Amino acid sequence: MAFSHKQIAESIHGVFNILGVEKCESYLLFYGETALGNGFRAFLYFLGLAYCFIGLSAITARFFLSMENVVKHTRRVVEIDPSTNVEIVKYEKVWNYTIADITLLAFGTSFPQISLATIDAIRNIGSLDAGGLGPGTLVGSAAFDLFPIHAVCVVVPKAGELKKISDIGVWLVELFWSFWAYIWLYIILEVWTPNVITLSEALLTVLQFGLLLTHAYAQDKRWPYLSLPLTRTERPKDWVPAEATSCRYESKVCNEYSELHQVGEDEIKDIVDIFSIHSRNGTGTVYEEVPSTDDVAESSNRYKQNKINLENSHVLKLWKQQFADALMLESTESRKLNNVYLRLARISWQLLLVPWRFLFAFVPPYHIAHGWIAFICSLLFISGIAYVVTQLTDLISCVTGINSYVIAFTALAAGTSWPDLVASKIAAERQTTADSAIANITCSNSVNIYVGIGIPWLIDTAYNFVVYGEPLQIQNAEGLSFSLLVFFATSVGCIAVLVYRRVTLGAELGGPRLWAWVTCVYFMLLWIIFVVLSSLKVSGII
């Protein structure tokens, strides 16, 4: 009965906050914010949160372009033709397909959540209690990845078109480690050392990401004893079909350096570039086909040298062009629109993006140093936006009285997972198989736990162990554990439907329109069940 009275008191306290009976003394920019009503302040902070999510989408587009340049890097390999005894020069990709999907692709799309959780942990250094914002966001993000993103990917292919996973063995390995991540999290929260995290537990959590990489690579290479004896269908050479490409391969040499995509509408469409890492027919940068003859090898080598010279001569022009494009309100496509209202709507959207586009124009062109400089700068900008997001979330919780876990499960999880949604949608729409679309989901969930939760907890537990000799206390561990159980139960229902579609239709994505939409609605219902039950639990209502 006493516990019920406490719940009622907390609920009344939250209602009084939002009605303005009790003022929140914290503020974002200046102290004058506290003179405003709590309801109006909550509205403004939610608008700020939404604008930060728009910024995350814009900088993530640049991040993908830089990441693609990193992944497409090739190495020079000299082979001797045994029949002619002639040297053949080839350029092979440095990155393995599976490792690129798990590390750069999954890590890149999950970096907003990871940086948010890390910033929350750094803010919490010196406290024996862990912050709840990071874990809540990452668990909520996992649910958003698994349910709404699968729901979108199922209906994206054209009516009747089927897209299946070509390497089912690698997907099963990734799926196993994704499920194990949440089982492991429940074990350390409730079974091994209830309600606390020790340094060894945090360290083991991070190290398991290395085990995931090793196991997935072993499966990809079909290592004996470490891989499943499952055959894979032939991977297509062109992950983005040739007919989807807007221009010929030869014309890209000039187009690549004569025009820089805008951050915003145009550049977000070009997020598909990250999926062309396995093909020379991508929509962004040029990939070289591995030469099979001496003449082709020499031609490829000359082409590569000319391309490098072209890069060096145009880098400064490209950087200057970035600032000019940032202030451009109309693209070439929008000028061709006959509908005045639609054109005005696009201009208004571009005007809203101008501050972000101008700020992100300071990121160097992604052609420099194989994209590594732009890659690092993009991470810094994402971390900065994540810091503002944590501050806004604290203020929203303060002025409304809503539990920060509830905000993390819903608004933060959906907002920071937007890059995952865009990336998987484009993969399902443009690729000839479902590998990267679904792998991005399962791998992102693994990265969320092993890296996104493991590293922040490792920071806090290491500090507490050295300074206090105490483990890290987990606030509301019961609510987090309950969310893990609900997520595990609903995820089994999600995977079961994917397996059923594989058995009956022969593919996980697409198929008859009615069946695809039924699957989509089912996945969305699973997500709603997770959000409602988790929010009620952490709020103390159930």
XYZ file of C-alpha atoms in Angstrom:
542
model
C 0.000 0.000 0.000
C 2.855 2.348 0.870
C 4.445 1.611 -2.498
C 1.168 2.490 -4.242
C 1.003 5.789 -2.356
C 4.559 6.543 -3.487
C 3.618 5.864 -7.112
C 0.595 8.162 -6.853
C 2.718 10.882 -5.263
C 5.284 10.661 -8.057
C 2.560 10.836 -10.687
C 1.004 13.907 -9.052
C 4.464 15.468 -8.836
C 4.905 14.977 -12.583
C 1.469 16.465 -13.334
C 2.219 19.497 -11.142
C 5.504 19.993 -12.961
C 3.923 20.101 -16.401
C 1.154 22.415 -15.181
C 3.771 24.804 -13.914
C 2.998 24.462 -10.189
C 6.641 23.606 -9.491
C 9.393 25.274 -11.459
C 12.412 23.494 -12.900
C 15.445 25.624 -12.028
C 17.738 24.063 -14.648
C 18.166 25.795 -18.001
C 19.899 25.262 -21.346
C 21.174 28.661 -22.544
C 20.263 31.369 -20.024
C 18.592 31.644 -16.631
C 15.619 33.525 -18.092
C 14.234 30.209 -19.346
C 13.071 29.442 -15.794
C 10.621 32.367 -15.970
C 8.655 30.581 -18.705
C 5.923 28.090 -17.962
C 6.969 24.446 -17.749
C 4.549 23.475 -20.501
C 5.959 26.055 -22.910
C 9.516 25.113 -21.939
C 8.771 21.433 -22.602
C 7.431 22.368 -26.039
C 10.562 24.381 -26.853
C 12.891 21.629 -25.627
C 11.067 19.001 -27.696
C 11.439 21.251 -30.748
C 15.148 21.552 -29.975
C 15.392 17.779 -29.671
C 13.719 17.301 -33.053
C 16.066 19.858 -34.632
C 19.056 17.996 -33.197
C 17.773 14.794 -34.801
C 17.628 16.621 -38.158
C 21.237 17.634 -37.592
C 22.174 14.033 -36.810
C 20.654 12.909 -40.097
C 22.591 15.559 -42.010
C 25.986 14.857 -40.442
C 25.386 11.108 -40.701
C 25.058 11.568 -44.474
C 28.554 13.086 -44.556
C 29.743 10.373 -42.192
C 28.543 7.667 -44.601
C 30.308 9.284 -47.543
C 33.596 9.446 -45.638
C 33.117 5.896 -44.376
C 32.560 4.673 -47.928
C 35.843 6.215 -49.002
C 37.555 4.411 -46.138
C 36.021 1.079 -47.072
C 36.679 1.307 -50.814
C 40.425 1.642 -50.228
C 42.350 -0.944 -52.275
C 45.832 -2.414 -52.053
C 48.198 -3.177 -54.908
C 48.835 -6.885 -55.434
C 51.364 -8.239 -57.952
C 50.840 -11.783 -59.249
C 52.748 -13.893 -61.769
C 50.745 -15.501 -64.536
C 51.968 -19.145 -64.518
C 51.282 -19.625 -68.246
C 52.975 -16.461 -69.571
C 55.260 -15.666 -66.614
C 54.102 -12.033 -66.829
C 53.450 -9.826 -63.813
C 49.805 -8.868 -63.332
C 48.984 -5.909 -61.073
C 45.666 -6.090 -59.273
C 43.914 -3.792 -56.808
C 42.025 -5.699 -54.138
C 39.746 -4.252 -51.493
C 41.367 -4.025 -48.064
C 38.117 -4.512 -46.154
C 36.359 -7.864 -45.898
C 32.646 -7.648 -46.739
C 31.395 -9.162 -43.471
C 33.788 -7.204 -41.260
C 32.850 -3.961 -43.028
C 29.151 -4.618 -42.370
C 29.724 -5.346 -38.672
C 32.229 -2.604 -37.919
C 31.925 0.445 -40.151
C 28.313 0.058 -41.280
C 26.786 -1.052 -37.957
C 29.101 1.123 -35.871
C 28.473 4.149 -38.074
C 24.688 3.936 -37.919
C 24.819 3.289 -34.152
C 27.330 6.015 -33.323
C 24.710 8.604 -32.229
C 23.498 6.191 -29.523
C 27.043 5.149 -28.605
C 28.259 8.743 -28.241
C 25.163 9.678 -26.222
C 25.745 6.778 -23.806
C 29.466 7.586 -23.536
C 28.786 11.261 -22.801
C 26.225 10.226 -20.174
C 28.877 7.990 -18.553
C 31.526 10.727 -18.597
C 29.086 13.162 -16.979
C 28.493 10.533 -14.317
C 32.160 9.915 -13.428
C 32.661 10.162 -9.685
C 29.184 8.860 -8.859
C 28.654 5.335 -7.624
C 25.372 5.206 -9.559
C 25.323 4.727 -13.338
C 23.285 7.048 -15.510
C 20.150 5.549 -17.003
C 19.986 7.628 -20.157
C 22.554 5.604 -22.128
C 21.340 2.048 -21.383
C 17.707 3.094 -21.791
C 18.405 4.660 -25.198
C 20.406 1.669 -26.420
C 17.836 -0.928 -25.373
C 15.053 1.204 -26.876
C 17.135 1.651 -30.018
C 17.537 -2.127 -30.308
C 13.761 -2.505 -30.273
C 13.375 0.270 -32.848
C 15.986 -1.401 -35.061
C 14.390 -4.822 -34.853
C 10.705 -3.930 -35.245
C 10.011 -0.646 -37.129
C 13.064 -1.010 -39.391
C 12.158 -4.593 -40.291
C 8.598 -3.358 -40.879
C 9.825 -0.739 -43.352
C 12.250 -3.084 -45.113
C 9.565 -5.734 -45.688
C 7.331 -3.380 -47.705
C 10.052 -1.402 -49.516
C 10.687 -3.873 -52.419
C 8.346 -3.583 -55.385
C 5.149 -5.639 -55.363
C 5.973 -9.306 -55.869
C 9.740 -8.745 -55.689
C 11.529 -11.069 -53.274
C 14.876 -10.365 -51.618
C 16.548 -12.956 -49.450
C 19.712 -13.289 -47.423
C 22.385 -14.863 -49.617
C 24.735 -15.901 -46.796
C 22.403 -17.386 -44.203
C 25.351 -18.718 -42.180
C 26.800 -15.263 -41.471
C 23.338 -13.953 -40.596
C 22.782 -16.793 -38.108
C 26.128 -16.022 -36.474
C 25.231 -12.327 -36.227
C 21.766 -13.208 -34.934
C 23.223 -15.508 -32.250
C 25.560 -12.811 -30.943
C 22.747 -10.264 -31.053
C 20.510 -12.454 -28.878
C 23.384 -13.422 -26.611
C 24.182 -9.731 -26.029
C 20.833 -9.175 -24.334
C 20.942 -12.470 -22.460
C 24.402 -11.497 -21.209
C 23.139 -8.081 -20.131
C 20.321 -9.708 -18.136
C 22.775 -12.140 -16.504
C 25.098 -9.409 -15.208
C 22.166 -7.255 -14.063
C 20.093 -9.891 -12.261
C 22.011 -13.163 -11.868
C 25.767 -12.715 -11.509
C 25.977 -9.508 -9.450
C 22.421 -8.167 -9.068
C 21.965 -4.405 -9.471
C 25.715 -3.696 -9.808
C 28.304 -3.878 -12.590
C 31.870 -4.844 -11.766
C 35.003 -3.975 -13.708
C 35.386 -7.566 -14.928
C 31.778 -7.643 -16.199
C 32.226 -4.389 -18.126
C 35.522 -5.617 -19.586
C 34.006 -8.946 -20.654
C 31.140 -7.074 -22.313
C 33.531 -5.086 -24.504
C 35.731 -8.095 -25.325
C 32.754 -10.030 -26.669
C 32.592 -7.626 -29.598
C 35.958 -9.059 -30.658
C 34.512 -12.565 -30.400
C 31.632 -11.509 -32.656
C 34.066 -10.201 -35.283
C 36.183 -13.361 -35.123
C 33.213 -15.714 -35.354
C 31.602 -13.796 -38.240
C 34.891 -13.694 -40.175
C 35.388 -17.421 -39.561
C 31.896 -18.090 -40.919
C 32.518 -15.873 -43.951
C 35.764 -17.719 -44.729
C 34.218 -21.094 -43.777
C 36.920 -21.982 -41.257
C 36.610 -25.618 -40.109
C 35.166 -26.229 -36.623
C 34.293 -22.512 -36.221
C 31.717 -22.143 -38.983
C 28.312 -23.596 -39.730
C 28.257 -26.076 -42.651
C 25.825 -23.960 -44.653
C 26.263 -23.151 -48.316
C 25.631 -19.639 -49.522
C 24.168 -18.527 -52.790
C 26.451 -16.646 -55.142
C 26.897 -13.049 -54.117
C 26.085 -10.613 -56.916
C 29.039 -8.619 -58.185
C 26.958 -5.463 -58.328
C 25.259 -4.874 -54.991
C 23.580 -1.807 -56.479
C 22.048 -2.875 -59.833
C 23.406 -1.161 -62.927
C 19.947 0.028 -63.979
C 19.627 1.945 -60.709
C 22.693 3.992 -61.512
C 21.935 7.437 -62.871
C 25.009 7.795 -65.061
C 27.551 5.696 -66.880
C 30.695 4.453 -65.170
C 32.952 6.531 -67.392
C 31.154 9.799 -66.734
C 31.647 9.456 -62.983
C 35.316 10.327 -63.245
C 34.372 13.893 -64.143
C 31.142 14.159 -62.171
C 32.764 13.007 -58.958
C 34.912 16.123 -58.739
C 32.791 18.678 -60.579
C 29.848 18.618 -58.166
C 29.555 18.146 -54.421
C 26.303 16.792 -53.033
C 24.486 19.040 -50.608
C 23.999 18.050 -47.004
C 20.300 17.651 -46.564
C 17.833 16.432 -49.150
C 20.303 15.534 -51.884
C 23.032 14.135 -49.691
C 20.690 12.074 -47.540
C 19.543 10.373 -50.747
C 23.188 9.534 -51.389
C 23.477 7.557 -48.169
C 23.178 4.623 -50.540
C 26.892 5.151 -51.214
C 27.788 3.096 -48.141
C 26.180 0.076 -49.764
C 28.256 0.333 -52.922
C 31.380 -0.690 -51.013
C 31.059 -4.109 -52.643
C 30.640 -2.799 -56.171
C 32.233 -0.473 -58.672
C 28.735 0.609 -59.748
C 27.919 2.657 -56.683
C 26.170 5.987 -56.846
C 29.007 8.033 -55.457
C 32.663 7.209 -55.870
C 34.424 5.113 -58.486
C 35.516 1.548 -57.830
C 38.080 -0.291 -59.890
C 37.422 -3.750 -61.235
C 40.235 -6.157 -60.419
C 42.207 -6.469 -63.647
C 42.735 -9.905 -65.101
C 45.282 -9.055 -67.826
C 48.498 -7.119 -67.946
C 47.057 -4.434 -70.246
C 44.006 -3.887 -68.093
C 46.212 -3.749 -65.022
C 48.396 -1.049 -66.556
C 45.340 0.887 -67.713
C 43.841 0.661 -64.256
C 47.084 1.845 -62.724
C 47.216 4.882 -65.061
C 43.594 5.654 -64.301
C 44.285 5.498 -60.581
C 47.260 7.854 -60.875
C 45.193 10.342 -62.906
C 42.443 10.130 -60.306
C 44.899 10.895 -57.471
C 46.222 13.938 -59.352
C 42.648 15.066 -59.951
C 41.908 14.749 -56.229
C 44.926 16.816 -55.199
C 44.099 19.640 -57.616
C 40.442 19.893 -56.642
C 40.412 19.394 -52.846
C 40.448 23.107 -51.990
C 37.855 23.846 -54.667
C 35.651 21.107 -53.254
C 35.965 22.484 -49.732
C 35.102 25.971 -50.960
C 32.159 24.543 -52.887
C 30.838 22.929 -49.705
C 30.222 26.371 -48.167
C 28.583 27.640 -51.365
C 26.299 24.610 -51.485
C 25.447 25.045 -47.794
C 23.813 28.413 -48.561
C 21.988 27.176 -51.670
C 18.245 26.930 -51.056
C 17.214 25.287 -54.327
C 18.648 22.199 -55.969
C 18.519 21.477 -59.691
C 15.603 19.068 -59.166
C 13.481 21.528 -57.182
C 13.841 24.213 -59.895
C 12.203 21.838 -62.372
C 9.067 21.429 -60.231
C 5.884 22.908 -61.686
C 3.996 22.786 -58.371
C 4.623 26.118 -56.619
C 3.539 24.858 -53.198
C 5.800 21.825 -53.363
C 8.685 24.022 -54.469
C 8.069 26.433 -51.559
C 7.934 23.491 -49.176
C 11.327 22.286 -50.396
C 12.812 25.766 -50.079
C 11.463 26.025 -46.529
C 13.012 22.668 -45.671
C 16.350 23.723 -47.134
C 16.171 26.987 -45.170
C 15.665 24.965 -41.997
C 18.760 22.937 -42.843
C 21.023 25.907 -43.651
C 22.555 26.256 -40.130
C 23.428 22.557 -40.022
C 24.729 22.531 -43.593
C 26.948 25.561 -43.000
C 28.315 24.069 -39.773
C 29.042 20.698 -41.391
C 30.725 22.391 -44.365
C 33.756 22.684 -42.071
C 34.176 18.904 -42.373
C 36.949 18.422 -44.958
C 36.010 16.770 -48.286
C 35.857 13.016 -47.944
C 38.366 12.551 -50.776
C 41.293 13.483 -48.493
C 43.351 10.651 -46.937
C 40.889 7.982 -48.132
C 38.132 9.669 -46.106
C 39.723 9.252 -42.665
C 39.870 12.983 -41.837
C 36.216 13.537 -42.733
C 35.402 10.313 -40.860
C 36.962 11.593 -37.615
C 35.545 15.111 -37.965
C 32.055 13.691 -38.523
C 32.383 11.658 -35.322
C 33.305 14.820 -33.419
C 30.229 16.658 -34.725
C 27.973 13.678 -33.886
C 29.392 13.631 -30.356
C 28.711 17.365 -29.992
C 25.087 16.973 -31.058
C 24.731 13.979 -28.731
C 25.899 16.149 -25.831
C 23.202 18.736 -26.586
C 20.648 15.910 -26.806
C 21.578 14.678 -23.309
C 21.147 18.203 -21.913
C 17.752 18.618 -23.586
C 16.615 15.228 -22.326
C 17.517 16.147 -18.750
C 15.560 19.387 -19.105
C 12.512 17.655 -20.583
C 12.531 15.194 -17.690
C 12.902 18.087 -15.244
C 10.042 20.247 -16.557
C 7.595 17.388 -17.249
C 8.419 14.925 -14.482
C 8.553 12.121 -17.051
C 11.012 9.366 -16.151
C 14.205 9.763 -18.214
C 14.061 6.046 -19.063
C 10.688 6.592 -20.778
C 12.133 9.431 -22.873
C 15.129 7.236 -23.707
C 12.943 4.278 -24.782
C 10.817 6.433 -27.071
C 12.026 9.806 -28.362
C 15.782 9.285 -28.022
C 15.728 5.708 -29.336
C 13.688 6.656 -32.410
C 15.614 9.865 -33.105
C 19.107 8.411 -32.781
C 18.116 5.294 -34.755
C 17.024 7.308 -37.782
C 20.331 6.651 -39.624
C 19.740 2.894 -39.110
C 16.277 3.226 -40.645
C 17.484 5.221 -43.649
C 20.447 2.905 -44.268
C 18.437 -0.337 -44.078
C 15.592 1.094 -46.173
C 17.965 2.091 -48.969
C 19.688 -1.295 -48.816
C 16.353 -3.131 -49.063
C 15.263 -0.889 -51.911
C 18.406 -0.787 -54.019
C 20.381 -3.956 -53.318
C 19.713 -7.241 -55.034
C 19.776 -9.208 -51.754
C 18.644 -8.620 -48.173
C 22.058 -9.209 -46.577
C 23.122 -5.684 -45.637
C 19.598 -4.457 -44.817
C 19.071 -7.176 -42.215
C 22.725 -7.448 -41.178
C 22.687 -3.735 -40.345
C 19.826 -4.386 -37.901
C 21.278 -7.424 -36.131
C 24.827 -6.047 -36.044
C 23.680 -2.660 -34.756
C 21.935 -4.390 -31.862
C 25.139 -6.239 -30.993
C 27.198 -3.053 -31.246
C 24.687 -1.285 -28.972
C 25.446 -3.702 -26.123
C 29.087 -4.711 -26.571
C 30.304 -1.203 -27.436
C 27.487 1.237 -26.649
C 26.873 -0.045 -23.116
C 30.167 -1.876 -22.541
C 32.499 1.109 -23.049
C 30.512 3.608 -20.898
C 30.255 1.051 -18.094
C 33.960 0.266 -18.474
C 34.778 3.961 -18.027
C 32.679 4.301 -14.878
C 33.623 0.951 -13.314
C 37.347 1.549 -13.912
C 37.121 4.947 -12.218
C 35.097 3.607 -9.278
C 37.469 0.642 -8.878
C 40.571 2.860 -8.780
C 39.150 5.692 -6.662
C 36.555 4.036 -4.417
C 37.197 0.317 -4.760
C 33.445 -0.103 -5.340
C 31.389 -1.495 -8.252
C 28.963 0.594 -10.304
C 25.409 0.737 -8.969
C 22.647 0.469 -11.587
C 19.624 2.656 -10.969
C 16.311 1.016 -11.827
C 18.057 -2.233 -12.760
C 14.735 -4.038 -12.274
C 13.053 -1.880 -14.916
C 15.935 -2.351 -17.347
C 15.922 -6.119 -16.803
C 12.159 -6.212 -17.390
C 12.651 -4.348 -20.683
C 15.251 -6.919 -21.711
C 12.810 -9.761 -21.034
C 10.045 -8.045 -23.029
C 12.478 -7.332 -25.861
C 13.674 -10.934 -25.926
C 10.120 -12.315 -26.026
C 8.965 -9.951 -28.782
C 12.162 -10.439 -30.808
C 11.529 -14.199 -30.876
C 8.163 -13.428 -32.454
C 9.866 -11.160 -35.006
C 12.540 -13.684 -36.030
C 9.960 -16.478 -36.187
C 8.015 -14.549 -38.835
C 11.202 -13.910 -40.839
C 11.991 -17.647 -40.751
C 8.411 -18.472 -41.762
C 8.663 -16.072 -44.712
C 11.942 -17.723 -45.725
C 10.331 -21.178 -45.673
C 7.073 -20.249 -47.401
C 8.068 -17.430 -49.756
C 11.767 -18.176 -50.115
C 12.807 -14.694 -48.969
C 12.693 -12.444 -45.906
C 11.746 -9.187 -47.650
C 9.111 -8.287 -50.227
C 6.615 -10.718 -51.672
C 2.855 -10.303 -52.218
C 1.769 -6.782 -51.219
C -0.946 -7.871 -48.767
C 1.337 -10.336 -46.981
C 4.114 -7.723 -46.799
C 1.802 -5.142 -45.214
C 0.426 -7.679 -42.734
C 4.001 -8.453 -41.680
C 4.739 -4.732 -41.406
C 1.757 -4.108 -39.113
C 2.696 -7.134 -36.992
C 6.246 -5.821 -36.471
C 4.923 -2.376 -35.499
C 2.556 -3.947 -32.958
C 5.504 -5.767 -31.390
C 7.311 -2.439 -31.031
C 4.271 -0.777 -29.437
C 4.002 -3.665 -26.949
C 7.668 -3.238 -25.998
C 7.442 0.544 -25.576
C 4.208 0.467 -23.547
C 5.221 -2.344 -21.186
C 8.749 -0.969 -20.652
C 7.491 2.564 -20.006
C 4.896 1.359 -17.526
C 7.489 -0.707 -15.674
C 10.172 1.973 -15.313
C 7.472 4.451 -14.252
C 6.455 2.102 -11.435
C 2.900 1.645 -12.710
C 3.230 -2.139 -13.161
